[in-house]
XYZ file of N, CA, C and O in Angstrom:
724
model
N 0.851 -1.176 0.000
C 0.000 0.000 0.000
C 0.895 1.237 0.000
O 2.019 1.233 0.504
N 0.366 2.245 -0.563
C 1.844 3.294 -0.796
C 1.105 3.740 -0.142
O -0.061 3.411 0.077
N 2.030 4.979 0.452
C 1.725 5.947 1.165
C 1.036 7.250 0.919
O 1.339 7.584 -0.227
N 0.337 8.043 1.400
C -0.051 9.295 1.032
C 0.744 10.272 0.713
O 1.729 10.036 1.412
N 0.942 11.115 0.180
C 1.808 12.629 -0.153
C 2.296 13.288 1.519
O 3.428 13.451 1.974
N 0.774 13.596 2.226
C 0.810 14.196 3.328
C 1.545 13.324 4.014
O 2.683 13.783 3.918
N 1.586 12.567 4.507
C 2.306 11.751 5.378
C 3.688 11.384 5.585
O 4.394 11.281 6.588
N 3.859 11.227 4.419
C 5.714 11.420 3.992
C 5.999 12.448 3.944
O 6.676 12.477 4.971
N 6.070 13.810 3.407
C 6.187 14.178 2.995
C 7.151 15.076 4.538
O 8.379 14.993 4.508
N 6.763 15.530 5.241
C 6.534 16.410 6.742
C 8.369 15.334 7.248
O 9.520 15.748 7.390
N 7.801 14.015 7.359
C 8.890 12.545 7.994
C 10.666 13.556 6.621
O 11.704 14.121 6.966
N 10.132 13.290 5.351
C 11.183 13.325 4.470
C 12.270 14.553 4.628
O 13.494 14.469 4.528
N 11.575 15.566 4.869
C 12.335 17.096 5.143
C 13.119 16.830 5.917
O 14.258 17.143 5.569
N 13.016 16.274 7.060
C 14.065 16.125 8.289
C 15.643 15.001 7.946
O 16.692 15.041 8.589
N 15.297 14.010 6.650
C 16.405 13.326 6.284
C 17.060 14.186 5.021
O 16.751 15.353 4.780
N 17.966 13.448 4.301
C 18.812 13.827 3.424
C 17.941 14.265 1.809
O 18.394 14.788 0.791
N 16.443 13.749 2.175
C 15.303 13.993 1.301
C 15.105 15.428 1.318
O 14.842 16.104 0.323
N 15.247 15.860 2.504
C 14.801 16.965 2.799
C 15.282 17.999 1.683
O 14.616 18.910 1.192
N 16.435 17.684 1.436
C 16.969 18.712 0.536
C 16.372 19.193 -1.117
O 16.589 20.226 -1.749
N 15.687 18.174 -1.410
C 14.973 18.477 -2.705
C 14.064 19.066 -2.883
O 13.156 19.175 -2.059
N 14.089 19.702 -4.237
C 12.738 20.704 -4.400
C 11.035 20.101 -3.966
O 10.966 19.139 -3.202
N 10.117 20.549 -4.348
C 8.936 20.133 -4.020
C 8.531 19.310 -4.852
O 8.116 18.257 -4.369
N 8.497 19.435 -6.150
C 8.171 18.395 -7.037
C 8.888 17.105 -7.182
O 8.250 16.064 -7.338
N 10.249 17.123 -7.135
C 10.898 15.510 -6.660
C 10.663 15.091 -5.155
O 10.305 13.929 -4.963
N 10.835 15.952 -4.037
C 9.928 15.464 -3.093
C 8.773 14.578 -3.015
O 8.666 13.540 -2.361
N 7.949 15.125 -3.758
C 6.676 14.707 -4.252
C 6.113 13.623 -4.911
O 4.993 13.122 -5.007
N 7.367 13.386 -5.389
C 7.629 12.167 -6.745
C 8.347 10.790 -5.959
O 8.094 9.661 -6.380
N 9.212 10.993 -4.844
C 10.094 10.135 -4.142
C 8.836 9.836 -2.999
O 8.980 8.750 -2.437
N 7.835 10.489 -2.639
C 7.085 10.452 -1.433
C 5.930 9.468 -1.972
O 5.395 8.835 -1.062
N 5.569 9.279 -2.916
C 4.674 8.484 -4.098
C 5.476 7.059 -3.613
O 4.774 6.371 -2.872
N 6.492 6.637 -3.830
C 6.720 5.487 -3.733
C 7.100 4.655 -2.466
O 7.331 3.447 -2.420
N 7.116 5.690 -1.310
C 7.193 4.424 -0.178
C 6.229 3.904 0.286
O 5.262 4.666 0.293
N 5.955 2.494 0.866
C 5.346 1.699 1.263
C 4.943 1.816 3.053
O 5.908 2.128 3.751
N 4.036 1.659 3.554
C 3.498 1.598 5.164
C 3.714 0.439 5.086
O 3.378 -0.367 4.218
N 4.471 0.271 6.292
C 4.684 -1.006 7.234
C 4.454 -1.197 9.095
O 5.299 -0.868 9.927
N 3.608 -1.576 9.284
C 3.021 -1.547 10.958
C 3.833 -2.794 11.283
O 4.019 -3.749 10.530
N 4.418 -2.590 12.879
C 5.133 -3.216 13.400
C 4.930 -3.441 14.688
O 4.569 -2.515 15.415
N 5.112 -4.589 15.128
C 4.841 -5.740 16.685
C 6.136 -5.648 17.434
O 7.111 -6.211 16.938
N 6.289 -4.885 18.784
C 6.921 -5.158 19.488
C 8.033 -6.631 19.476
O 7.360 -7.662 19.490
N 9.196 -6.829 19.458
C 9.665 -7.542 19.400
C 10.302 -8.508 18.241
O 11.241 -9.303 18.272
N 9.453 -8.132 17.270
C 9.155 -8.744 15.912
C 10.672 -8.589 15.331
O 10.881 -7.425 15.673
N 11.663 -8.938 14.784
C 12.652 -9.334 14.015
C 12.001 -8.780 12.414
O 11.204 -9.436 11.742
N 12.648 -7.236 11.983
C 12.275 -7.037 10.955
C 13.257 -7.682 9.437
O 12.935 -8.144 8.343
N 14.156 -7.477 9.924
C 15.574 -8.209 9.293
C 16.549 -8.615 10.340
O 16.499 -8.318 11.533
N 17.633 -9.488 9.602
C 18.447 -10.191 10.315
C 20.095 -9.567 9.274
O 20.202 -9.318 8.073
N 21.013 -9.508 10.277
C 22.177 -8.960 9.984
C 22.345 -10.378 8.723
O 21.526 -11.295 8.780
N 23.328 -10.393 7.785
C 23.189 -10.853 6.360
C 22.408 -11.566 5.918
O 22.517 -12.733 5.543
N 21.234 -10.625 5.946
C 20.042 -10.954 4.932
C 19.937 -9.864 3.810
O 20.287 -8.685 3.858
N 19.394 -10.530 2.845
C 19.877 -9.469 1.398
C 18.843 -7.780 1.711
O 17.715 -7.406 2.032
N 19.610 -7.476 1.501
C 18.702 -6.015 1.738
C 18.519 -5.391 0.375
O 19.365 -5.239 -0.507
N 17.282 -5.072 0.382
C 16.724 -4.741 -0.267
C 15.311 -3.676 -0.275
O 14.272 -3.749 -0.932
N 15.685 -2.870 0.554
C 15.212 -1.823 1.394
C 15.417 -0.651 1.658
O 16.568 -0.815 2.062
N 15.207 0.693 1.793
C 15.652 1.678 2.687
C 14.281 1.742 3.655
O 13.149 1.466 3.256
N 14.637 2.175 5.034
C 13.305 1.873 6.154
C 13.653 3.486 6.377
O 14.724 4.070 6.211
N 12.200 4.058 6.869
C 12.351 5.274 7.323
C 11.467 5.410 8.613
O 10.271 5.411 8.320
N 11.721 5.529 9.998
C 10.489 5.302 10.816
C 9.981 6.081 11.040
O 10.589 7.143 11.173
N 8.323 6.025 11.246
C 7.043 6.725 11.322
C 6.928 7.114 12.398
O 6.963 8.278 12.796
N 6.741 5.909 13.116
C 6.538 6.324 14.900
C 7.018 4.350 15.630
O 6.768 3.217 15.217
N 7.591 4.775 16.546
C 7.966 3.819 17.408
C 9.384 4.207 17.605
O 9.987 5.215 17.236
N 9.889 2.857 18.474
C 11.426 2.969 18.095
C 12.257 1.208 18.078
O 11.877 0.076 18.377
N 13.285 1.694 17.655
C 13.259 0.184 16.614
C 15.088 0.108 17.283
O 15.769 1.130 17.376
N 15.663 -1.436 17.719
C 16.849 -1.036 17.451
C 17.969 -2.074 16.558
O 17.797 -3.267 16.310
N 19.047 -1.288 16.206
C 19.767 -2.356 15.166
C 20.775 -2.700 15.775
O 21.535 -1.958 16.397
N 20.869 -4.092 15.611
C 22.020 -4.927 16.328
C 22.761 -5.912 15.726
O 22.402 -6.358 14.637
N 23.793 -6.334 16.308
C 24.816 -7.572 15.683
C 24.707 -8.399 16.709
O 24.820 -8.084 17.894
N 24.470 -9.543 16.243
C 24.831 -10.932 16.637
C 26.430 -11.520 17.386
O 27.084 -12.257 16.648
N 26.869 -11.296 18.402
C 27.936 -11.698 18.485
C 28.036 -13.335 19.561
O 27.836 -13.403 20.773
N 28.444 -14.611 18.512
C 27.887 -15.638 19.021
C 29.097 -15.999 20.300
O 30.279 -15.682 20.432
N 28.244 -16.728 21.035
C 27.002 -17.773 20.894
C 26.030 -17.313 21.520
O 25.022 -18.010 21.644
N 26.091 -16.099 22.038
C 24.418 -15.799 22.751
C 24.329 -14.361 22.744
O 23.196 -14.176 23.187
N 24.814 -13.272 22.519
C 25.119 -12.315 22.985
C 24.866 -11.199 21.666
O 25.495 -11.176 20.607
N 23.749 -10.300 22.091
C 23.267 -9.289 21.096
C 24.170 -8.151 21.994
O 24.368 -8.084 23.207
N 24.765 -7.031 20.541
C 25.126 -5.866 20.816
C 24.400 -4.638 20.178
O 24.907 -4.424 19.077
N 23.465 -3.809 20.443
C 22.934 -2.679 20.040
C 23.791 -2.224 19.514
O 24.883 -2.261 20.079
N 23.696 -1.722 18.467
C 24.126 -0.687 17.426
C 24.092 0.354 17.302
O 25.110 1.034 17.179
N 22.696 0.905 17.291
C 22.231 2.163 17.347
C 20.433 2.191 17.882
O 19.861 1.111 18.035
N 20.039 2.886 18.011
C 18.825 3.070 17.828
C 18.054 3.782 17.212
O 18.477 4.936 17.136
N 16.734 3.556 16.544
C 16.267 4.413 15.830
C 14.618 5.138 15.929
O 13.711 4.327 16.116
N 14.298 6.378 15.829
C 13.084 6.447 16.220
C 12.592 7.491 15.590
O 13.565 7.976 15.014
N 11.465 8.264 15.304
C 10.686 8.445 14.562
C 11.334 9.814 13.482
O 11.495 10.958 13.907
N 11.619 9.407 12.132
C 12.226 10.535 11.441
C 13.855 10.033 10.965
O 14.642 10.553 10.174
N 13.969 8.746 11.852
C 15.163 8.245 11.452
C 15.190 7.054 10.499
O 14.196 6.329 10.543
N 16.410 6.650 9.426
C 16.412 6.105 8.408
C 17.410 4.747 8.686
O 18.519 4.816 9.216
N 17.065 4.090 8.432
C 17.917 2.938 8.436
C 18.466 2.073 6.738
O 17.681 2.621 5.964
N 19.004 1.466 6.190
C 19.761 0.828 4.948
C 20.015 1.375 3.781
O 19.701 0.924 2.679
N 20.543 2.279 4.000
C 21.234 3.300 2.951
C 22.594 2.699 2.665
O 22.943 2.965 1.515
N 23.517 1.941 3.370
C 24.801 0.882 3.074
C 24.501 0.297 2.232
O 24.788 0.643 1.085
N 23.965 -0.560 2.450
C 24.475 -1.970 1.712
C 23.436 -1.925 0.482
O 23.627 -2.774 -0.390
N 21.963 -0.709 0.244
C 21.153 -0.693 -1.288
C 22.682 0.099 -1.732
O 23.254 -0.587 -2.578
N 23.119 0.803 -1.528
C 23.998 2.142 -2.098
C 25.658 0.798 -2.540
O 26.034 0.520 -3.678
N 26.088 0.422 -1.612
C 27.239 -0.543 -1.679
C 26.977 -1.966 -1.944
O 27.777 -2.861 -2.218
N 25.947 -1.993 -1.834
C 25.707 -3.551 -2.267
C 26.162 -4.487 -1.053
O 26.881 -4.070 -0.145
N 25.589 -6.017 -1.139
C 25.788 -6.615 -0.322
C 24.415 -6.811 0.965
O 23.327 -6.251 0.832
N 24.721 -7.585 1.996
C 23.718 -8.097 2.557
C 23.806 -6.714 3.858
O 24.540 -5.727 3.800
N 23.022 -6.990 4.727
C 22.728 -5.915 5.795
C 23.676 -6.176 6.910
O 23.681 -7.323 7.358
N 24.434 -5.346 7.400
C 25.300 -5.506 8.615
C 24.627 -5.465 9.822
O 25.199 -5.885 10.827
N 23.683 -5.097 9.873
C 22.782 -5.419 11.271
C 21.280 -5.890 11.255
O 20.490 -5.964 10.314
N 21.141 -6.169 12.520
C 19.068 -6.892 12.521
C 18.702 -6.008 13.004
O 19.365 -5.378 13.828
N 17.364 -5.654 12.576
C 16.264 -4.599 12.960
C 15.292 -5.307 13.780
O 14.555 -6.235 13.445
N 15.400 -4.733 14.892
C 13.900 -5.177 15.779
C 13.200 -4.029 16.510
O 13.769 -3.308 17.330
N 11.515 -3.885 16.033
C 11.029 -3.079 17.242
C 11.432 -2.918 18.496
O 11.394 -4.055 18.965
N 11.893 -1.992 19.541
C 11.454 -2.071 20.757
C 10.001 -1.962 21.126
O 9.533 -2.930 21.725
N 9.129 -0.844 20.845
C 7.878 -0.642 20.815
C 6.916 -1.000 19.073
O 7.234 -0.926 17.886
N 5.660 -1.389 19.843
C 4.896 -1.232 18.512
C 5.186 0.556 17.441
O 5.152 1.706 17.879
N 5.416 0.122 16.176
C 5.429 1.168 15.367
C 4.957 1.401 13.874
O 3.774 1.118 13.689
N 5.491 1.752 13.036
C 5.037 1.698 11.413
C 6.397 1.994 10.859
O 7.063 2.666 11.647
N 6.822 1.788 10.083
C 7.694 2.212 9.055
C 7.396 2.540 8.158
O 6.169 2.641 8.125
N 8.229 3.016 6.581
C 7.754 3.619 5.611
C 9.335 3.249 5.130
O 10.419 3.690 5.511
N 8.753 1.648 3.534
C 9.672 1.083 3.023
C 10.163 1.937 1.642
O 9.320 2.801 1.400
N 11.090 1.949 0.831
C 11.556 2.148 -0.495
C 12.225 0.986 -1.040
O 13.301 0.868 -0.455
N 12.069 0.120 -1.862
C 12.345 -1.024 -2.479
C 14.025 -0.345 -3.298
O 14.246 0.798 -3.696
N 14.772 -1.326 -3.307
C 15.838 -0.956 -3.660
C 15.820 -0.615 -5.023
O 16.605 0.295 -5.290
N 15.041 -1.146 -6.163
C 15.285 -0.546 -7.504
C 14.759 0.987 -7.532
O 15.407 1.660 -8.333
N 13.783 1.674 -6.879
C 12.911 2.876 -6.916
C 14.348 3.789 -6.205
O 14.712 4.900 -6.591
N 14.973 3.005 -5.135
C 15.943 4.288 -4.131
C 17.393 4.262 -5.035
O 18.255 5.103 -4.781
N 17.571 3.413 -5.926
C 18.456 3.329 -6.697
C 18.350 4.314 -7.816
O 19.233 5.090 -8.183
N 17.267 4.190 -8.259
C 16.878 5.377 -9.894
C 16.438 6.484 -9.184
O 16.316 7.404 -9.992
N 16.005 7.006 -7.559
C 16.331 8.270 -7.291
C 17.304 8.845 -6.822
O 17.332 10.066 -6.674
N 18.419 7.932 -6.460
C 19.388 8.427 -6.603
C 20.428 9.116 -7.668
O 21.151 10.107 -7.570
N 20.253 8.397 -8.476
C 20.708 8.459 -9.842
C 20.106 9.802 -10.480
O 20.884 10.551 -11.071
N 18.987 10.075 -10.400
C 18.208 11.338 -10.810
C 18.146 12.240 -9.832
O 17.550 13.297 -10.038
N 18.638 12.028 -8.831
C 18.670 13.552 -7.402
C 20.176 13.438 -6.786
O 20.417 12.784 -5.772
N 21.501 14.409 -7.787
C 22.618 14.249 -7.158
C 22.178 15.212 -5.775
O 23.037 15.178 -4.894
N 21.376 15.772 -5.571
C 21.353 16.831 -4.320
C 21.184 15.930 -2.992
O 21.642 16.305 -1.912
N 20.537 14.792 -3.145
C 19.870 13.813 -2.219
C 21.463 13.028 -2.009
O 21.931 13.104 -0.874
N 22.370 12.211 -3.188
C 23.072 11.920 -2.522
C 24.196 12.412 -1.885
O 25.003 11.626 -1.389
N 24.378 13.787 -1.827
C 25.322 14.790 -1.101
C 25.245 14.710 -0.206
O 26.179 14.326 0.498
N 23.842 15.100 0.340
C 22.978 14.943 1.370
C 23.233 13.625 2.532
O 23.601 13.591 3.706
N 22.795 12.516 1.442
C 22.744 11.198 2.393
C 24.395 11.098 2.494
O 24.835 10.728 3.583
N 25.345 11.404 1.436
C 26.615 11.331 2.128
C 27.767 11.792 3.248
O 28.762 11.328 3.806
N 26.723 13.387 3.189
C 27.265 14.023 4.406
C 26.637 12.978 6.411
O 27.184 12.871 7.508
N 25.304 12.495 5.822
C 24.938 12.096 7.171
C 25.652 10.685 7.454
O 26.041 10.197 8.515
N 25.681 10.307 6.425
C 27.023 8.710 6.226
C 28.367 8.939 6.999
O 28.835 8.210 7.873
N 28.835 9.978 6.550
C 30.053 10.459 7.091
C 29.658 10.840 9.060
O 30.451 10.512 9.943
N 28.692 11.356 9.263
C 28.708 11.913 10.554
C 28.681 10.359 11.610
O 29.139 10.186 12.739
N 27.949 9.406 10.685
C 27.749 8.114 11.549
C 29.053 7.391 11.697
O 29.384 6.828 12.741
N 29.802 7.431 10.572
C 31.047 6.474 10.629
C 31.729 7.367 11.540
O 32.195 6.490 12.267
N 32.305 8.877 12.253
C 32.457 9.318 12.945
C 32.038 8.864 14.378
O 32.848 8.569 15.257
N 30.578 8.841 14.524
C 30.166 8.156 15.463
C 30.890 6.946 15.752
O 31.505 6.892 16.817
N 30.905 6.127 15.090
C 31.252 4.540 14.638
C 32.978 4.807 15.357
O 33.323 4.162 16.347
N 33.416 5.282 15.046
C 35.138 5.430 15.179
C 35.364 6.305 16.742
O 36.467 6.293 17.288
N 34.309 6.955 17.278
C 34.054 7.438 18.604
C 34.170 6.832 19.391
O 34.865 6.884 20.405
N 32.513 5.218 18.471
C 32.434 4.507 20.028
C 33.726 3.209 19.498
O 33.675 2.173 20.161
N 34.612 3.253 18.584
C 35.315 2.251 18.946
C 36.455 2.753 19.916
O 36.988 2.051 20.776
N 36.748 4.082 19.647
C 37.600 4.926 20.575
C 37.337 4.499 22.233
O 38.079 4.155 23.153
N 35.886 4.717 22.079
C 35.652 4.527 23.964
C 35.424 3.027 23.778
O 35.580 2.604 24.923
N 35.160 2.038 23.044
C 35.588 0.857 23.694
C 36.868 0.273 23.710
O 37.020 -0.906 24.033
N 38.093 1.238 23.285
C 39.351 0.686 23.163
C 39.750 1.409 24.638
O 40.844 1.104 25.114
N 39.110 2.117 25.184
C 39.594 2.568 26.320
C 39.458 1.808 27.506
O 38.361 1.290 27.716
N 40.730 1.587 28.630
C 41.001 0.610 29.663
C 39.974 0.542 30.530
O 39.282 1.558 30.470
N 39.628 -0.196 31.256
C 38.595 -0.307 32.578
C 37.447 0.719 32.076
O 37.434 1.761 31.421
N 36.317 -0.253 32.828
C 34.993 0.118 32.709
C 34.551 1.906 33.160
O 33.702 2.680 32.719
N 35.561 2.019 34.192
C 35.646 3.488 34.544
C 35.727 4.554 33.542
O 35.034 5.526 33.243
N 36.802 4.037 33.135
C 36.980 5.448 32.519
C 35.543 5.458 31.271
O 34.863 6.454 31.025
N 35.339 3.886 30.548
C 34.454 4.105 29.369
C 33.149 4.737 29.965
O 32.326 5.450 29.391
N 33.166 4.340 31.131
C 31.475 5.484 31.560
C 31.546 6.653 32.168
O 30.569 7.296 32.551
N 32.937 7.042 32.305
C 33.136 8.692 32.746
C 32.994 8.984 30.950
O 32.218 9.904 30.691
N 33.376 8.590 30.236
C 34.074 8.959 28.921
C 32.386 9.368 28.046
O 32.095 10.295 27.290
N 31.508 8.133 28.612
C 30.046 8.401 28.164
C 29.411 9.180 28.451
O 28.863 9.814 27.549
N 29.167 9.516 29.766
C 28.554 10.100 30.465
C 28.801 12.169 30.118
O 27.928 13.005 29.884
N 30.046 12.314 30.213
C 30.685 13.567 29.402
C 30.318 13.320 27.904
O 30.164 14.463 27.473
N 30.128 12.585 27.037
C 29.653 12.545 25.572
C 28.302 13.558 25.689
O 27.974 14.505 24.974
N 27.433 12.770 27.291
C 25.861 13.223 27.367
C 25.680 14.789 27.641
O 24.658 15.475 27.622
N 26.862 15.088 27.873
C 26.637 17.088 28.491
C 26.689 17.765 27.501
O 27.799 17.885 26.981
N 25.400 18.523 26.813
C 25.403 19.600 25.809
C 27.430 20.383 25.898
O 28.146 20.562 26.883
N 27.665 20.607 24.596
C 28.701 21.549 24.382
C 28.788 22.799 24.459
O 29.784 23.490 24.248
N 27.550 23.183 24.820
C 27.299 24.921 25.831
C 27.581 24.344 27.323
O 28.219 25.186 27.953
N 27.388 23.511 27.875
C 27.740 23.122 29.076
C 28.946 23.476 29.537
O 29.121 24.174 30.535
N 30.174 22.820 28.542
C 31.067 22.295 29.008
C 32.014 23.314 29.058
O 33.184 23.110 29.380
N 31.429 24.724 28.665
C 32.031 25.873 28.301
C 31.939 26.974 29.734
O 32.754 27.697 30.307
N 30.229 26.586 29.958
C 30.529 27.255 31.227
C 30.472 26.553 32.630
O 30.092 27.123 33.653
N 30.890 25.258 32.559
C 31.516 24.631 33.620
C 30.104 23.801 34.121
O 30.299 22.759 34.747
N 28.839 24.177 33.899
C 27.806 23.451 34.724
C 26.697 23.281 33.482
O 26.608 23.924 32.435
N 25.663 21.873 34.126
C 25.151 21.784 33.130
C 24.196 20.440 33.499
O 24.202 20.129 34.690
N 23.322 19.558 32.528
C 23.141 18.419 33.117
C 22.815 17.697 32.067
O 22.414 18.359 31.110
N 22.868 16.214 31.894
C 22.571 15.734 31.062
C 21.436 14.745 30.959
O 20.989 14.041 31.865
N 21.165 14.792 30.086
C 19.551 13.482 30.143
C 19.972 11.847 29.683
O 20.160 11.587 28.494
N 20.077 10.960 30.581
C 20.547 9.699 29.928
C 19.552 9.229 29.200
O 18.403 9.666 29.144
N 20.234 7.901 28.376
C 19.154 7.241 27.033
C 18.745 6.217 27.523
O 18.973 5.122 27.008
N 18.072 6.370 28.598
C 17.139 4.629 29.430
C 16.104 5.433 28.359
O 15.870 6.599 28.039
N 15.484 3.658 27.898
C 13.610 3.557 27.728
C 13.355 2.642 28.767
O 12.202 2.287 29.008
């Protein structure tokens, strides 16, 4: 079932979509798909062929790796306005992480041949999605930074200072909001 104009349209501005005029807006917002989602539910599994870009509606969803024999590691999390499989449609190859609801939600799919030929026809979009690519692998090289760091101490002094706004830290006081759900 595709989606309405109105509905995407408001979600798209806030990603790397955002950047396009109104009429390709308009034209890219035509083709994603509604997807409602069950708490718990396993939407994909880390190398399974992807063939997707997910954009979420409302809930929050998180992506993880498998590290065997029993042991899930969160990745990231994602929640309403945020985009998930832009890797591996763009680079090819299977998905580096599994998607699972935390809460009931909806998504809003793009099939990989449709996000492929708008890419191809909107260089503004992939500037866009490449600048936010770049800010994550940053991320990515952060948290391998703080997990290469010695004893548990320092990695949760090291977190915990990540959490204090950067106006804070300027005038010495401040507070931060941790990421419990």
């Amino acid at each position: 079932m595709a989606s309405s104009d109105a509905a995407v349209k408001p979600l798209l501005r806030a990603t790397p979509f955002g950047e396009l005029g109104e009429s390709a807006l308009a034209g890219v917002s035509r083709l994603f798909v509604r997807r409602h989602l069950a708490k718990g539910a396993v939407l994909f599994l880390e190398g399974n062929e992807a063939d997707r870009f997910f954009l979420v509606v409302a809930g929050k969803l998180k992506a993880f790796r498998h590290i065997p024999p029993t042991h899930d590691v969160t990745m990231f999390k994602l929640e309403r306005g945020d985009f998930v499989g832009s890797v591996p449609l763009l680079g090819g190859g299977r998905s580096p992480v599994s998607l699972s609801p935390l809460t009931p939600g909806a998504l809003l799919l793009l099939p990989r041949p449709d996000f492929l030929r708008f890419t191809i026809d909107n260089p503004s979009f992939c500037l866009s999605l490449l600048a936010h690519l770049a800010r994550r692998l940053r991320e990515c090289i952060d948290q391998v930074e703080t997990l290469g760091r010695q004893g548990a101490l320092s990695r949760v002094a090291h977190g915990l200072l990540s959490l204090v706004p950067a106006s804070s830290e300027r005038s010495g006081a401040g507070t931060a909001t941790l990421p419990f759900t």
